[in-house]
Amino acid sequence: MPKERIVMHITLDMTELEDVLIHPAYAGESLPYALNEARKRQGTITWLYARSEGEADVLAAGIGERCAVTLERVRRAGGAAARALLQEGRGSATLFRHPGTVIGVGGSQSIESTAAWLQAWIEGWLLGLYRFDKYRNVTKISGSVKLNLRSADWPEMSAAGLNSVIQTAIHRAEATNLTRDWVNETPGTLNPDAFVEWTRDLFKDRPVNIYVYRGQELTERGMNGLLAVGAGSKHAPALIELRYEACPDAPMLALVGKAITFDMGGMNAKTGRDISDARMDMGGAAAVIGALDILVRQQAKVRVTALIAVADNLPDARATLPSSVIAYPNGLTVQIANTDGEGRLVLADALIHAAGLGAAQAIDIATLTGNVGDALGLGIAGIWGDADMTRELAQIGEHNGERLWPMPLMDDYESELRSNYADLRNVGTSTLAGAITAALFIRRFVDKSMNWVHIDMAGTVQYKQDVGYAEAGATGYGARLLADYAVNYARKCAAGKATGNGARNATEDVSEDVSENTSRNEARDAAGFLSGDVSVNESRKKEGSL
């Protein structure tokens, strides 16, 4: 499996590294250097080169108006700055904070807001340095860029608090980059067998219990979705169960990921000049792996079970034929009308298994339908299911840049799933509302004992071009989102505020809660999620509340 990136990109008080000074540039505010207002817009990067040998070069990173700043803007500015330095062949830079300026979101002056701002910048920086260059030779960009921080610039935080911010950002960025590595990997390297071995290797010697269901065990447990989908591949399908129980008395949260390591469509084979993206059909599972990696790194007090349904979906003499009927342990039979609707078949196995393990809540995440991208584009995923879970996940997504939009579970559309030969068919009878009918199909396999949401991230799994803190290719979407939700859920359970069971709750109209204008809440909420879980108690005692 890919080796963990262990290069330390963040330093403290290394003044000899000040060959470049990075200045966050806010619209309408002055800098020590002349800079046109147009160069202070969010997303802009401006080089101001030294006029003499004793001066440092300056990089101005536009963030826009201070009152409109969100953590995602800060994250993107940090990533853009890192990428600009990497392209210039620079080895280091120092982030400069003007004395007396407020650093936070929405004009907040709290310790939590300042810590969240800095953590977002560091996360963006580390994510911006990511390159999947395993197979590059002459076009490989060598080198890296260190970011130096001056502790005197952050008087709100103690040394322990500052180091905690840095370490948390590193953990989150490394896990996200791990997710990117897996999604970017070639299918010749990352097949179902390799996926199992990489997972075992990642979590060995860590407090995670691993069990892999294969072969006869899948048959005995009635996991016929996996068996049907994987029938055409020389690599046998599997269900990977990962249990991380740092808080064993808490209600179990199940994170369910689809891992189709190459989706050729089965006997309904995909066509096209370039179907390379079919290797990314395990993006949901990679997000679950990345989330669990974050939780373990942070020693989060949660009880999470990750369930990964892994298979190849290939045409072959042994492959499942369209019109075949399979049965599930919950009593439902399914006509496989189209073998390219495979993701929902394997998620059904995993969700039934989650209920059998006693999960109180379940989140399934998958690159499920192209239809969701048609509806929402490539910058936001769709979410269906329990209203309270949907609302909270969407708010977290606004906070950490992995955005979600609530979608309806239209009961009337279930007629699309009627079959003349079985209880259900796996795809709708029309080409319309494919993402909704897929969610409706999955809902039929969710036990009423569980609260449940389904996330269709088919559009957000990759960027088609370099943007913000990401290069073209895998985004790592979902790892931070799921980890943050798990921590928040555990805290609510401990406080007795978690929602009750009931998987049949349809998504309510919560769009007003997830609009882009959330900056005024981000500072207040920063310490509530894992992304804002920083050690500032000591500094609060020393400095007092700002």
Short mmCIF file of C-alpha atoms in Angstrom, two decimals, residues 13-310:
data_model
loop_
_atom_site.label_atom_id
_atom_site.label_comp_id
_atom_site.label_asym_id
_atom_site.label_seq_id
_atom_site.Cartn_x
_atom_site.Cartn_y
_atom_site.Cartn_z
CA ASP A 13 10.02 29.75 14.87
CA MET A 14 12.54 28.75 12.21
CA THR A 15 13.47 32.32 11.29
CA GLU A 16 16.15 31.23 8.86
CA LEU A 17 13.35 29.98 6.58
CA GLU A 18 11.97 33.45 5.91
CA ASP A 19 12.90 33.52 2.24
CA VAL A 20 9.21 34.08 1.43
CA LEU A 21 6.62 35.84 3.59
CA ILE A 22 2.98 34.92 3.05
CA HIS A 23 0.47 37.69 3.73
CA PRO A 24 -3.26 36.86 3.85
CA ALA A 25 -4.82 39.76 1.94
CA TYR A 26 -8.28 40.97 2.96
CA ALA A 27 -10.36 43.20 0.72
CA GLY A 28 -10.51 46.81 1.89
CA GLU A 29 -7.60 46.41 4.30
CA SER A 30 -4.09 47.74 3.89
CA LEU A 31 -0.89 45.75 3.57
CA PRO A 32 2.71 46.91 4.04
CA TYR A 33 2.93 46.60 0.25
CA ALA A 34 0.97 48.27 -2.51
CA LEU A 35 -1.64 45.79 -3.75
CA ASN A 36 -4.60 46.46 -5.99
CA GLU A 37 -7.99 45.60 -4.48
CA ALA A 38 -8.59 43.19 -7.34
CA ARG A 39 -5.65 41.15 -6.05
CA LYS A 40 -7.34 40.72 -2.67
CA ARG A 41 -10.29 38.79 -4.01
CA GLN A 42 -10.63 35.23 -2.77
CA GLY A 43 -8.54 32.79 -4.77
CA THR A 44 -5.98 35.28 -6.08
CA ILE A 45 -2.25 34.79 -5.61
CA THR A 46 0.20 37.66 -6.17
CA TRP A 47 4.00 37.57 -6.06
CA LEU A 48 5.79 40.70 -4.83
CA TYR A 49 9.46 40.11 -5.45
CA ALA A 50 12.20 41.60 -3.26
CA ARG A 51 13.92 44.77 -4.47
CA SER A 52 17.19 44.04 -2.68
CA GLU A 53 19.14 41.05 -1.46
CA GLY A 54 18.26 41.61 2.19
CA GLU A 55 14.50 41.53 1.62
CA ALA A 56 12.24 38.50 1.46
CA ASP A 57 9.89 37.85 -1.41
CA VAL A 58 6.23 38.24 -0.53
CA LEU A 59 3.26 36.13 -1.56
CA ALA A 60 -0.14 37.78 -1.07
CA ALA A 61 -3.02 35.30 -0.80
CA GLY A 62 -6.38 36.92 -1.46
CA ILE A 63 -9.18 35.93 0.91
CA GLY A 64 -11.82 38.56 0.22
CA GLU A 65 -13.82 40.56 2.74
CA ARG A 66 -13.07 39.67 6.33
CA CYS A 67 -16.73 39.62 7.34
CA ALA A 68 -17.45 37.00 4.67
CA VAL A 69 -14.51 34.72 5.45
CA THR A 70 -15.27 31.04 5.96
CA LEU A 71 -12.91 28.29 6.98
CA GLU A 72 -13.13 26.84 3.48
CA ARG A 73 -11.92 30.14 2.02
CA VAL A 74 -8.98 30.04 4.41
CA ARG A 75 -8.32 26.41 3.52
CA ARG A 76 -8.30 27.19 -0.18
CA ALA A 77 -6.04 30.20 0.30
CA GLY A 78 -3.55 28.05 2.20
CA GLY A 79 -3.64 25.41 -0.52
CA ALA A 80 -3.25 27.93 -3.33
CA ALA A 81 -0.25 29.50 -1.57
CA ALA A 82 1.42 26.12 -1.13
CA ARG A 83 0.86 25.21 -4.77
CA ALA A 84 2.25 28.56 -5.93
CA LEU A 85 5.44 28.07 -3.92
CA LEU A 86 5.82 24.50 -5.13
CA GLN A 87 5.52 25.60 -8.75
CA GLU A 88 8.16 28.28 -8.17
CA GLY A 89 10.55 25.71 -6.71
CA ARG A 90 10.62 27.41 -3.30
CA GLY A 91 11.51 25.32 -0.27
CA SER A 92 9.95 27.28 2.58
CA ALA A 93 7.82 30.23 3.60
CA THR A 94 6.63 31.96 6.76
CA LEU A 95 3.02 32.82 7.39
CA PHE A 96 2.90 36.45 8.49
CA ARG A 97 0.23 37.83 10.80
CA HIS A 98 0.04 41.59 11.06
CA PRO A 99 0.27 42.70 14.71
CA GLY A 100 -3.08 43.43 16.28
CA THR A 101 -5.20 42.00 13.48
CA VAL A 102 -8.16 39.73 14.18
CA ILE A 103 -7.69 36.26 12.77
CA GLY A 104 -10.88 34.25 12.68
CA VAL A 105 -14.07 33.78 10.72
CA GLY A 106 -16.95 36.20 10.51
CA GLY A 107 -15.03 38.78 12.54
CA SER A 108 -14.96 36.56 15.63
CA GLN A 109 -12.19 37.27 18.15
CA SER A 110 -12.38 34.07 20.24
CA ILE A 111 -9.52 31.68 20.89
CA GLU A 112 -11.53 28.93 19.20
CA SER A 113 -12.01 31.05 16.08
CA THR A 114 -8.32 31.90 15.81
CA ALA A 115 -7.34 28.26 16.31
CA ALA A 116 -9.87 27.13 13.72
CA TRP A 117 -8.56 29.71 11.21
CA LEU A 118 -4.98 28.53 11.67
CA GLN A 119 -5.92 24.89 11.49
CA ALA A 120 -7.85 25.50 8.28
CA TRP A 121 -4.85 27.27 6.73
CA ILE A 122 -2.51 24.40 7.66
CA GLU A 123 -4.97 21.79 6.39
CA GLY A 124 -5.26 23.65 3.10
CA TRP A 125 -1.49 24.00 2.89
CA LEU A 126 -0.87 20.28 3.35
CA LEU A 127 -3.71 19.31 1.01
CA GLY A 128 -2.38 21.75 -1.57
CA LEU A 129 1.03 20.06 -1.58
CA TYR A 130 -0.49 16.68 -2.48
CA ARG A 131 0.67 15.05 -5.70
CA PHE A 132 -0.15 11.58 -6.98
CA ASP A 133 3.11 11.12 -8.83
CA LYS A 134 3.75 7.43 -8.23
CA TYR A 135 3.80 6.71 -11.95
CA ARG A 136 5.47 9.93 -13.15
CA ASN A 137 9.07 10.08 -14.25
CA VAL A 138 10.18 13.01 -16.41
CA THR A 139 7.10 15.10 -15.53
CA LYS A 140 7.34 14.56 -11.79
CA ILE A 141 7.51 17.72 -9.66
CA SER A 142 10.18 17.13 -7.05
CA GLY A 143 10.61 18.85 -3.72
CA SER A 144 8.23 20.18 -1.12
CA VAL A 145 7.59 23.39 0.77
CA LYS A 146 7.84 23.94 4.53
CA LEU A 147 5.48 26.35 6.26
CA ASN A 148 6.98 28.20 9.19
CA LEU A 149 4.85 29.74 11.93
CA ARG A 150 6.03 32.30 14.44
CA SER A 151 4.58 31.50 17.84
CA ALA A 152 4.69 35.19 18.80
CA ASP A 153 2.07 35.82 16.08
CA TRP A 154 -0.44 33.67 17.95
CA PRO A 155 -0.51 35.07 21.50
CA GLU A 156 -4.03 33.71 22.04
CA MET A 157 -2.65 30.19 22.21
CA SER A 158 -0.15 28.54 24.51
CA ALA A 159 2.65 26.43 23.06
CA ALA A 160 0.60 23.32 23.81
CA GLY A 161 -2.46 24.78 22.11
CA LEU A 162 -0.50 25.81 19.05
CA ASN A 163 1.11 22.40 18.71
CA SER A 164 -2.28 20.75 19.09
CA VAL A 165 -3.67 22.82 16.21
CA ILE A 166 -0.72 21.83 14.03
CA GLN A 167 -0.95 18.16 14.91
CA THR A 168 -4.70 17.99 14.34
CA ALA A 169 -4.32 19.60 10.92
CA ILE A 170 -1.55 17.16 10.01
CA HIS A 171 -3.66 14.16 11.05
CA ARG A 172 -6.62 15.31 8.99
CA ALA A 173 -4.59 16.19 5.92
CA GLU A 174 -2.61 12.95 5.99
CA ALA A 175 -5.79 10.88 6.22
CA THR A 176 -7.41 12.86 3.41
CA ASN A 177 -4.32 12.37 1.26
CA LEU A 178 -4.43 8.66 2.06
CA THR A 179 -7.99 8.63 0.74
CA ARG A 180 -6.81 10.43 -2.39
CA ASP A 181 -4.02 7.89 -2.91
CA TRP A 182 -6.43 4.96 -2.82
CA VAL A 183 -8.94 6.58 -5.17
CA ASN A 184 -6.22 7.62 -7.64
CA GLU A 185 -4.56 4.20 -7.69
CA THR A 186 -4.70 2.08 -10.83
CA PRO A 187 -7.02 -0.97 -10.98
CA GLY A 188 -4.10 -3.23 -11.81
CA THR A 189 -2.65 -2.42 -8.41
CA LEU A 190 -5.74 -1.87 -6.26
CA ASN A 191 -8.10 -4.78 -6.86
CA PRO A 192 -10.40 -6.43 -4.29
CA ASP A 193 -7.62 -8.66 -2.95
CA ALA A 194 -5.23 -5.70 -2.62
CA PHE A 195 -7.96 -3.59 -1.01
CA VAL A 196 -8.34 -6.17 1.74
CA GLU A 197 -4.58 -6.41 2.27
CA TRP A 198 -4.04 -2.65 2.24
CA THR A 199 -6.80 -2.25 4.82
CA ARG A 200 -5.27 -4.88 7.06
CA ASP A 201 -1.84 -3.32 6.69
CA LEU A 202 -3.14 0.18 7.50
CA PHE A 203 -4.83 -0.81 10.75
CA LYS A 204 -2.53 -3.54 12.01
CA ASP A 205 -0.99 -2.76 15.39
CA ARG A 206 -3.71 -0.17 15.94
CA PRO A 207 -6.79 -0.46 18.20
CA VAL A 208 -9.05 -1.68 15.39
CA ASN A 209 -10.56 -5.16 15.19
CA ILE A 210 -10.63 -6.44 11.61
CA TYR A 211 -12.68 -9.24 10.13
CA VAL A 212 -13.04 -10.11 6.45
CA TYR A 213 -16.01 -12.10 5.13
CA ARG A 214 -15.23 -14.03 1.95
CA GLY A 215 -16.28 -17.08 -0.03
CA GLN A 216 -18.44 -19.49 1.92
CA GLU A 217 -19.04 -16.96 4.70
CA LEU A 218 -20.66 -14.58 2.21
CA THR A 219 -22.88 -17.44 1.04
CA GLU A 220 -23.81 -18.49 4.56
CA ARG A 221 -24.72 -14.91 5.49
CA GLY A 222 -26.78 -14.39 2.35
CA MET A 223 -24.61 -11.58 1.02
CA ASN A 224 -25.83 -12.27 -2.48
CA GLY A 225 -25.37 -8.73 -3.72
CA LEU A 226 -21.60 -9.00 -3.34
CA LEU A 227 -21.58 -12.51 -4.78
CA ALA A 228 -23.58 -11.45 -7.82
CA VAL A 229 -21.59 -8.30 -8.53
CA GLY A 230 -18.18 -9.94 -8.08
CA ALA A 231 -18.96 -13.09 -10.06
CA GLY A 232 -17.18 -11.90 -13.21
CA SER A 233 -13.84 -11.04 -11.61
CA LYS A 234 -10.87 -13.25 -10.86
CA HIS A 235 -10.66 -11.39 -7.53
CA ALA A 236 -13.26 -12.63 -5.06
CA PRO A 237 -15.58 -10.09 -3.40
CA ALA A 238 -15.43 -9.43 0.32
CA LEU A 239 -17.07 -7.53 3.15
CA ILE A 240 -14.50 -5.90 5.43
CA GLU A 241 -15.59 -5.18 9.01
CA LEU A 242 -13.49 -2.73 11.05
CA ARG A 243 -14.42 -2.01 14.65
CA TYR A 244 -12.96 0.91 16.55
CA GLU A 245 -14.48 1.01 20.03
CA ALA A 246 -12.67 3.60 22.09
CA CYS A 247 -15.98 4.17 23.86
CA PRO A 248 -17.52 0.68 23.99
CA ASP A 249 -20.65 1.71 25.90
CA ALA A 250 -21.69 4.30 23.30
CA PRO A 251 -24.28 3.54 20.60
CA MET A 252 -22.64 2.13 17.48
CA LEU A 253 -22.27 4.28 14.37
CA ALA A 254 -21.86 2.26 11.16
CA LEU A 255 -19.99 3.83 8.26
CA VAL A 256 -20.73 1.88 5.09
CA GLY A 257 -18.61 2.34 1.97
CA LYS A 258 -18.93 1.06 -1.58
CA ALA A 259 -15.64 -0.32 -2.92
CA ILE A 260 -16.03 -1.30 -6.56
CA THR A 261 -12.36 -1.20 -7.49
CA PHE A 262 -13.23 -1.17 -11.19
CA ASP A 263 -16.74 -0.70 -12.49
CA MET A 264 -16.90 -1.93 -16.07
CA GLY A 265 -20.67 -2.23 -15.67
CA GLY A 266 -20.75 -6.02 -15.64
CA MET A 267 -22.62 -7.50 -18.60
CA ASN A 268 -24.16 -4.05 -19.19
CA ALA A 269 -20.64 -2.98 -20.09
CA LYS A 270 -19.74 0.70 -20.11
CA THR A 271 -18.69 2.23 -23.40
CA GLY A 272 -16.68 5.33 -24.12
CA ARG A 273 -13.34 6.52 -25.41
CA ASP A 274 -11.93 6.75 -21.88
CA ILE A 275 -13.50 5.00 -18.90
CA SER A 276 -10.48 5.42 -16.63
CA ASP A 277 -12.70 7.00 -13.99
CA ALA A 278 -14.25 3.56 -13.39
CA ARG A 279 -11.31 2.88 -11.06
CA MET A 280 -12.66 5.58 -8.73
CA ASP A 281 -15.87 3.70 -7.96
CA MET A 282 -14.45 2.87 -4.55
CA GLY A 283 -14.39 6.52 -3.45
CA GLY A 284 -17.01 5.97 -0.77
CA ALA A 285 -15.04 3.13 0.80
CA ALA A 286 -11.84 5.18 0.66
CA ALA A 287 -13.66 7.98 2.49
CA VAL A 288 -14.67 5.53 5.23
CA ILE A 289 -11.09 4.27 5.49
CA GLY A 290 -9.81 7.86 5.72
CA ALA A 291 -12.38 8.76 8.37
CA LEU A 292 -11.42 5.81 10.51
CA ASP A 293 -7.76 6.73 10.10
CA ILE A 294 -8.51 10.24 11.43
CA LEU A 295 -10.44 8.88 14.39
CA VAL A 296 -7.68 6.45 15.34
CA ARG A 297 -4.95 9.09 14.93
CA GLN A 298 -6.88 11.48 17.17
CA GLN A 299 -7.74 8.73 19.67
CA ALA A 300 -11.33 9.91 19.38
CA LYS A 301 -13.73 8.58 22.01
CA VAL A 302 -16.20 7.02 19.62
CA ARG A 303 -17.68 3.64 18.79
CA VAL A 304 -17.56 3.18 15.03
CA THR A 305 -17.87 0.13 12.82
CA ALA A 306 -16.71 0.55 9.23
CA LEU A 307 -18.19 -1.84 6.68
CA ILE A 308 -16.55 -1.98 3.26
CA ALA A 309 -18.27 -3.89 0.44
CA VAL A 310 -15.50 -4.62 -2.07
#
